[in-house]
């Protein structure tokens, strides 16, 4: 099966399961908690959960797919709280939860989803020991996501973020939840320790590469293409891998922290290309994806293993 | 053993375990998460966890006491988030987390404690199945606490809160976490289903009675005694069991929503006494405690069972 068909099918399945679980909210708080969850999204984490489960035990995902919702629900909890912290007004084309219901209700809506994530794993049709390991991993993951968000916020006050600090931050903020999705899927499906570990590492790596790709898109994709302001990270002086690599190569990006015309952006990209910054950052993301895929050698050869490799490359698809 | 000695000893044990687990914070976020946790508190929820565990299996708490921290950690997570919502500046005589670190870090600090609570239960030395049931109960409890907090906030806009709505709110906001403490302690210690259920109900009831007692203290205890403004609930028009009972008995409390002198408060209390409001509310709390204790008949006769009865009365000790 083609990856994109697989993802579309899984998203439909996830949406239908979410509807079964939470489609009939009884309280005002449940409606706030549901808002973002039912506002779309590509459902990549449950898709990864499903691929990982079926990659270690063919057909296993059928019985445990509800537990795969836990990853989507966790992701949504973090988005609701992040949106409060970042004072964002829109997400997935809709007003954010705190914009619609106020900050107190949005804090609680996130907290409700947090609880539901653990509840979903408890209810999985899987051995009790596997569920405890899965819950333990999800708890550790949530703590790391919080650390990543805190690091990200603290970087705004700094000019000297190192490459390692940046990679640690994006791994925590974005990578570990993909790692947990793959690991928990394979854990509940009865995967071996080596398989679960390999899938965890794979998920962390593709998640981090996705974040690097996001930084490249911010710089390289036109507003028409991305729907966002081009080069906003550079304008705001954000510490991304591009900014860090530029600094390492002796380029001072401070003069570019200003309103940038289309011509300015063309000149800036030319400069970063000339000094090899963009190539170097693209290479880093590429290397992460290759390394993630290499780690999957512990898996038997199945359609799912192939789809996992496709998914990894899909994460850094160049759409600019 | 006397209850107060037992509580003092358990609090020391809990503080020492917390120190072992979290005493050496590595990140700024961990320091924010630790702040309230290490600012004291009576540690009543871990004490209840311990009593419940030992009441069903003598000595069982020794092996699982770290899991008892989960209840204290959960309690602290809810306090940090509630303080943001209520814009409170002080708690346990110290500045609140959001006052010291800002709201974004306080949201994250609460989220970190939330994760730790689940992690602590995963690590308990107990059967895997019992741990899954405990985690499932904790997750459901957290969702109910959020609902209780949301109800409490929504009552501020209303004048017509009913007795049942109020009792439902305090049970969720305060009762269920005591219920979970008692149930999880007995679950992990190998209690029977009937014992676990009875202890859950006991905890919910004493927690709700505690909240009613808190309302009575607000009205009846002098500022010197309680350290808080006397009759602040009446002045702010808060829907408490006292206000609801007064309304049921035809007393209009609206004229009392103003600055109240000591003489005003004396007159108000005299009025509420004369109409039987205070007696009725005290009776409701008393009845809850009696009913909670009666439910413990499924437990064998042990020191812990006696201490559980003492603890129940301690929750509504009249200190005014």
Coordinates of C-alpha atoms in Angstrom, one line a residue, chain B:
Chain B
X1 CA -1.2 4.7 68.6
X2 CA -2.7 8.1 68.8
X3 CA -3.8 9.5 65.4
X4 CA -1.9 12.7 65.7
X5 CA 1.3 10.8 66.5
X6 CA 0.6 8.5 63.5
X7 CA 0.1 11.4 61.2
X8 CA 3.2 13.2 62.4
X9 CA 5.3 10.0 61.8
X10 CA 3.8 9.4 58.4
X11 CA 4.4 13.0 57.3
X12 CA 8.1 12.6 58.3
X13 CA 8.3 9.4 56.3
X14 CA 6.6 11.0 53.3
X15 CA 8.9 14.0 53.4
X16 CA 12.0 11.7 53.5
X17 CA 10.7 9.7 50.6
X18 CA 10.0 12.8 48.6
X19 CA 13.5 14.0 49.4
X20 CA 14.9 10.7 48.1
X21 CA 12.9 10.9 44.8
X22 CA 13.1 14.6 44.0
X23 CA 15.5 16.2 46.4
X24 CA 18.1 16.8 43.7
X25 CA 16.4 18.7 40.9
X26 CA 18.5 18.9 37.8
X27 CA 16.4 21.5 35.8
X28 CA 14.8 24.9 36.4
X29 CA 11.5 23.1 35.7
X30 CA 12.1 20.5 38.4
X31 CA 12.8 23.3 40.9
X32 CA 9.4 24.9 40.1
X33 CA 7.7 21.6 40.3
X34 CA 9.3 20.9 43.7
X35 CA 8.5 24.3 45.2
X36 CA 5.1 23.6 46.6
X37 CA 5.7 19.9 47.2
X38 CA 8.5 20.7 49.6
X39 CA 6.7 23.6 51.3
X40 CA 5.1 21.4 53.9
X41 CA 1.5 20.2 54.1
X42 CA 0.0 17.6 56.3
X43 CA 0.5 14.7 53.9
X44 CA -3.0 13.4 54.7
X45 CA -3.5 11.6 51.4
X46 CA -0.3 9.4 51.7
X47 CA -1.3 8.8 55.4
X48 CA -4.7 7.5 54.2
X49 CA -3.0 5.4 51.5
X50 CA -0.8 3.8 54.2
X51 CA -3.6 3.2 56.7
X52 CA -5.8 1.6 53.9
X53 CA -2.9 -0.6 52.8
X54 CA -2.1 -1.8 56.3
X55 CA -5.8 -2.2 57.2
X56 CA -6.2 -4.9 54.5
X57 CA -2.8 -6.5 54.8
X58 CA -0.7 -5.8 57.9
X59 CA 2.6 -4.3 57.1
X60 CA 1.9 -4.0 53.4
X61 CA 2.6 -0.3 53.2
X62 CA 6.3 -0.8 53.8
X63 CA 6.9 -2.1 50.4
X64 CA 4.6 0.2 48.5
X65 CA 4.9 3.5 50.3
X66 CA 6.6 5.2 47.3
X67 CA 3.4 4.8 45.4
X68 CA 1.6 6.6 48.2
X69 CA 3.6 9.7 47.2
X70 CA 1.5 9.6 43.9
X71 CA -1.5 11.0 45.8
X72 CA 0.5 13.8 47.4
X73 CA 2.1 14.6 44.0
X74 CA -1.3 14.6 42.3
X75 CA -2.7 16.9 45.0
X76 CA 0.2 19.3 44.5
X77 CA -0.3 19.3 40.7
X78 CA -4.0 20.3 41.1
X79 CA -3.0 23.1 43.6
X80 CA -0.5 24.6 41.2
X81 CA -3.0 24.7 38.4
X82 CA -5.8 25.9 40.7
X83 CA -3.7 28.7 42.0
X84 CA -3.1 29.9 38.4
X85 CA -6.9 29.8 37.7
X86 CA -7.8 31.6 41.0
X87 CA -4.9 34.0 40.7
X88 CA -3.8 33.2 44.3
X89 CA -0.5 34.7 45.4
X90 CA 0.2 32.7 48.6
X91 CA -0.2 29.0 49.5
X92 CA 1.2 27.2 52.6
X93 CA 2.7 30.6 53.6
X94 CA 4.8 30.8 50.5
X95 CA 4.4 32.5 47.2
X96 CA 2.6 30.4 44.6
X97 CA 4.5 28.8 41.7
X98 CA 3.1 31.1 39.0
X99 CA 3.9 34.1 41.2
X100 CA 7.5 33.1 41.4
X101 CA 8.1 31.5 38.0
X102 CA 5.3 32.9 35.8
X103 CA 2.2 31.2 34.4
X104 CA 3.9 29.2 31.6
X105 CA 6.4 27.6 33.9
X106 CA 3.7 26.9 36.5
X107 CA 1.5 25.2 33.9
X108 CA 4.5 23.0 33.1
X109 CA 5.4 22.4 36.7
X110 CA 1.9 21.1 37.3
X111 CA 2.1 18.9 34.2
X112 CA 5.4 17.5 35.4
X113 CA 3.9 16.5 38.7
X114 CA 1.0 14.9 36.9
X115 CA 3.4 12.6 35.0
X116 CA 5.3 11.8 38.1
X117 CA 2.2 10.6 39.9
X118 CA 1.6 7.9 37.3
X119 CA 5.3 7.0 37.1
X120 CA 5.3 6.4 40.9
X121 CA 2.5 3.9 40.7
X122 CA 4.1 2.1 37.8
X123 CA 7.2 1.6 39.9
X124 CA 5.4 0.1 42.9
X125 CA 6.3 -3.4 44.1
X126 CA 2.8 -4.8 43.5
X127 CA 1.1 -7.1 41.0
X128 CA 0.9 -5.7 37.5
X129 CA -2.9 -6.0 37.4
X130 CA -3.3 -4.1 40.6
X131 CA -1.1 -1.3 39.3
X132 CA -3.2 -1.0 36.1
X133 CA -6.3 -0.8 38.2
X134 CA -4.7 1.8 40.4
X135 CA -3.6 3.9 37.4
X136 CA -7.0 3.7 35.8
X137 CA -8.6 4.9 39.1
X138 CA -6.1 7.7 39.4
X139 CA -6.8 8.8 35.8
X140 CA -10.5 8.8 36.4
X141 CA -10.0 10.7 39.6
X142 CA -7.9 13.4 37.9
X143 CA -10.6 13.9 35.3
X144 CA -13.2 14.2 38.1
X145 CA -11.1 16.7 40.0
X146 CA -11.0 18.9 36.8
X147 CA -14.7 18.6 36.5
X148 CA -15.1 19.6 40.2
X149 CA -12.9 22.6 39.7
X150 CA -14.8 23.6 36.6
X151 CA -18.2 23.3 38.5
X152 CA -16.8 25.3 41.4
X153 CA -15.8 28.2 39.0
X154 CA -19.2 28.0 37.1
X155 CA -21.0 28.3 40.5
X156 CA -19.6 31.8 40.9
X157 CA -21.9 33.0 38.1
X158 CA -25.0 31.4 39.7
X159 CA -27.4 32.0 42.6
X160 CA -29.4 28.8 42.3
X161 CA -26.9 26.0 43.0
X162 CA -28.8 23.1 44.5
X163 CA -27.7 20.9 47.4
X164 CA -27.1 18.0 45.1
X165 CA -25.0 20.0 42.7
X166 CA -23.0 21.4 45.6
X167 CA -22.4 17.9 47.1
X168 CA -21.4 16.6 43.7
X169 CA -18.9 19.4 43.2
X170 CA -17.2 19.0 46.6
X171 CA -17.1 15.2 46.2
X172 CA -15.3 15.7 42.9
X173 CA -13.1 18.6 43.9
X174 CA -12.0 17.2 47.3
X175 CA -13.6 13.8 48.0
X176 CA -12.4 11.6 45.1
X177 CA -8.7 12.1 45.7
X178 CA -9.1 10.9 49.3
X179 CA -11.2 8.0 47.8
X180 CA -8.4 7.2 45.4
X181 CA -5.8 7.4 48.1
X182 CA -7.6 4.8 50.2
X183 CA -8.6 2.6 47.3
X184 CA -5.1 2.6 45.7
X185 CA -3.4 1.8 49.0
X186 CA -5.7 -1.2 49.6
X187 CA -5.6 -2.2 45.9
X188 CA -1.8 -2.4 45.8
X189 CA -1.8 -4.2 49.2
X190 CA -4.0 -6.9 47.8
X191 CA -7.4 -5.9 49.3
X192 CA -10.6 -7.6 48.2
X193 CA -12.9 -5.8 45.8
X194 CA -15.4 -5.2 48.6
X195 CA -12.6 -3.7 50.8
X196 CA -11.3 -1.5 48.0
X197 CA -14.8 -0.2 47.2
X198 CA -15.6 0.5 50.9
X199 CA -12.3 2.4 51.3
X200 CA -13.0 4.4 48.2
X201 CA -16.4 5.4 49.4
X202 CA -15.0 6.2 52.9
X203 CA -12.4 8.5 51.4
X204 CA -14.9 10.3 49.2
X205 CA -17.2 10.9 52.1
X206 CA -14.6 12.2 54.6
X207 CA -13.1 14.4 51.9
X208 CA -16.5 16.0 51.1
X209 CA -17.2 16.4 54.9
X210 CA -13.8 18.1 55.2
X211 CA -15.0 20.6 52.6
X212 CA -18.2 21.3 54.4
X213 CA -16.2 21.7 57.6
X214 CA -14.1 24.3 55.8
X215 CA -17.2 26.3 55.0
X216 CA -18.2 26.2 58.6
X217 CA -14.8 27.3 59.7
X218 CA -14.9 30.3 57.3
X219 CA -18.1 31.5 59.0
X220 CA -17.5 30.5 62.6
X221 CA -13.8 30.8 63.3
X222 CA -12.4 34.2 64.2
X223 CA -9.6 35.6 62.0
X224 CA -7.2 35.2 65.0
X225 CA -8.1 31.5 65.1
X226 CA -8.2 30.7 61.3
X227 CA -5.7 33.2 59.9
X228 CA -8.3 34.1 57.3
X229 CA -11.0 36.7 57.0
X230 CA -14.1 35.6 58.9
X231 CA -17.3 35.1 56.8
X232 CA -15.6 35.9 53.5
X233 CA -17.8 33.3 51.7
X234 CA -21.0 35.1 52.8
X235 CA -19.5 38.5 51.9
X236 CA -18.6 37.2 48.4
X237 CA -21.9 35.5 47.9
X238 CA -20.3 32.0 47.5
X239 CA -22.6 29.1 47.1
X240 CA -21.7 26.9 50.0
X241 CA -23.8 24.4 51.9
X242 CA -24.5 27.1 54.5
X243 CA -25.8 29.5 51.8
X244 CA -27.8 26.8 50.1
X245 CA -29.4 25.6 53.4
X246 CA -30.1 29.2 54.4
X247 CA -31.9 29.7 51.0
X248 CA -33.9 26.5 51.5
X249 CA -35.0 27.9 54.9
X250 CA -36.1 31.2 53.4
X251 CA -33.2 33.3 54.6
X252 CA -32.0 36.0 52.1
X253 CA -28.2 36.3 52.5
X254 CA -27.8 39.0 49.7
X255 CA -28.0 41.9 52.2
X256 CA -24.9 40.4 53.9
X257 CA -22.8 40.7 50.8
X258 CA -20.9 43.7 52.1
X259 CA -18.1 44.7 54.4
X260 CA -19.1 43.0 57.7
X261 CA -18.1 44.3 61.2
X262 CA -17.5 41.9 64.1
X263 CA -21.0 42.7 65.4
X264 CA -22.5 42.1 62.0
X265 CA -20.9 38.6 62.0
X266 CA -22.2 37.9 65.5
X267 CA -25.7 38.9 64.4
X268 CA -25.5 36.8 61.2
X269 CA -24.4 33.7 63.1
X270 CA -27.2 34.2 65.6
X271 CA -29.7 34.4 62.8
X272 CA -28.3 31.2 61.1
X273 CA -28.3 29.4 64.5
X274 CA -31.8 30.5 65.3
X275 CA -33.1 29.2 62.0
X276 CA -31.2 25.9 62.5
X277 CA -28.9 26.4 59.4
X278 CA -25.7 25.8 61.2
X279 CA -27.0 22.8 63.1
X280 CA -28.3 21.3 59.8
X281 CA -24.9 21.8 58.0
X282 CA -23.0 20.3 61.0
X283 CA -25.4 17.4 61.0
X284 CA -24.8 16.8 57.3
X285 CA -21.0 16.6 57.9
X286 CA -21.5 14.4 60.9
X287 CA -23.7 12.0 59.0
X288 CA -21.2 11.7 56.2
X289 CA -18.5 10.8 58.7
X290 CA -20.7 8.2 60.5
X291 CA -21.7 6.7 57.2
X292 CA -18.0 6.6 56.1
X293 CA -17.0 4.8 59.2
X294 CA -20.0 2.3 59.0
X295 CA -18.8 1.3 55.6
X296 CA -15.5 0.1 57.1
X297 CA -17.2 -2.9 58.6
X298 CA -15.8 -5.1 55.8
X299 CA -12.3 -4.5 57.3
X300 CA -10.8 -6.8 60.0
X301 CA -10.4 -5.3 63.4
X302 CA -7.0 -3.8 63.5
X303 CA -5.2 -0.7 64.9
X304 CA -5.5 0.8 61.4
X305 CA -9.2 0.4 61.3
X306 CA -9.5 2.3 64.5
X307 CA -7.1 5.0 63.2
X308 CA -9.3 5.3 60.1
X309 CA -12.3 6.0 62.3
X310 CA -10.3 8.5 64.3
X311 CA -9.1 10.1 61.0
X312 CA -12.7 10.5 59.8
X313 CA -13.7 12.4 62.9
X314 CA -10.4 14.4 62.8
X315 CA -11.5 15.6 59.3
X316 CA -14.3 17.6 60.9
X317 CA -12.7 18.5 64.2
X318 CA -14.4 21.7 65.4
X319 CA -11.7 24.2 65.9
X320 CA -13.7 27.4 66.2

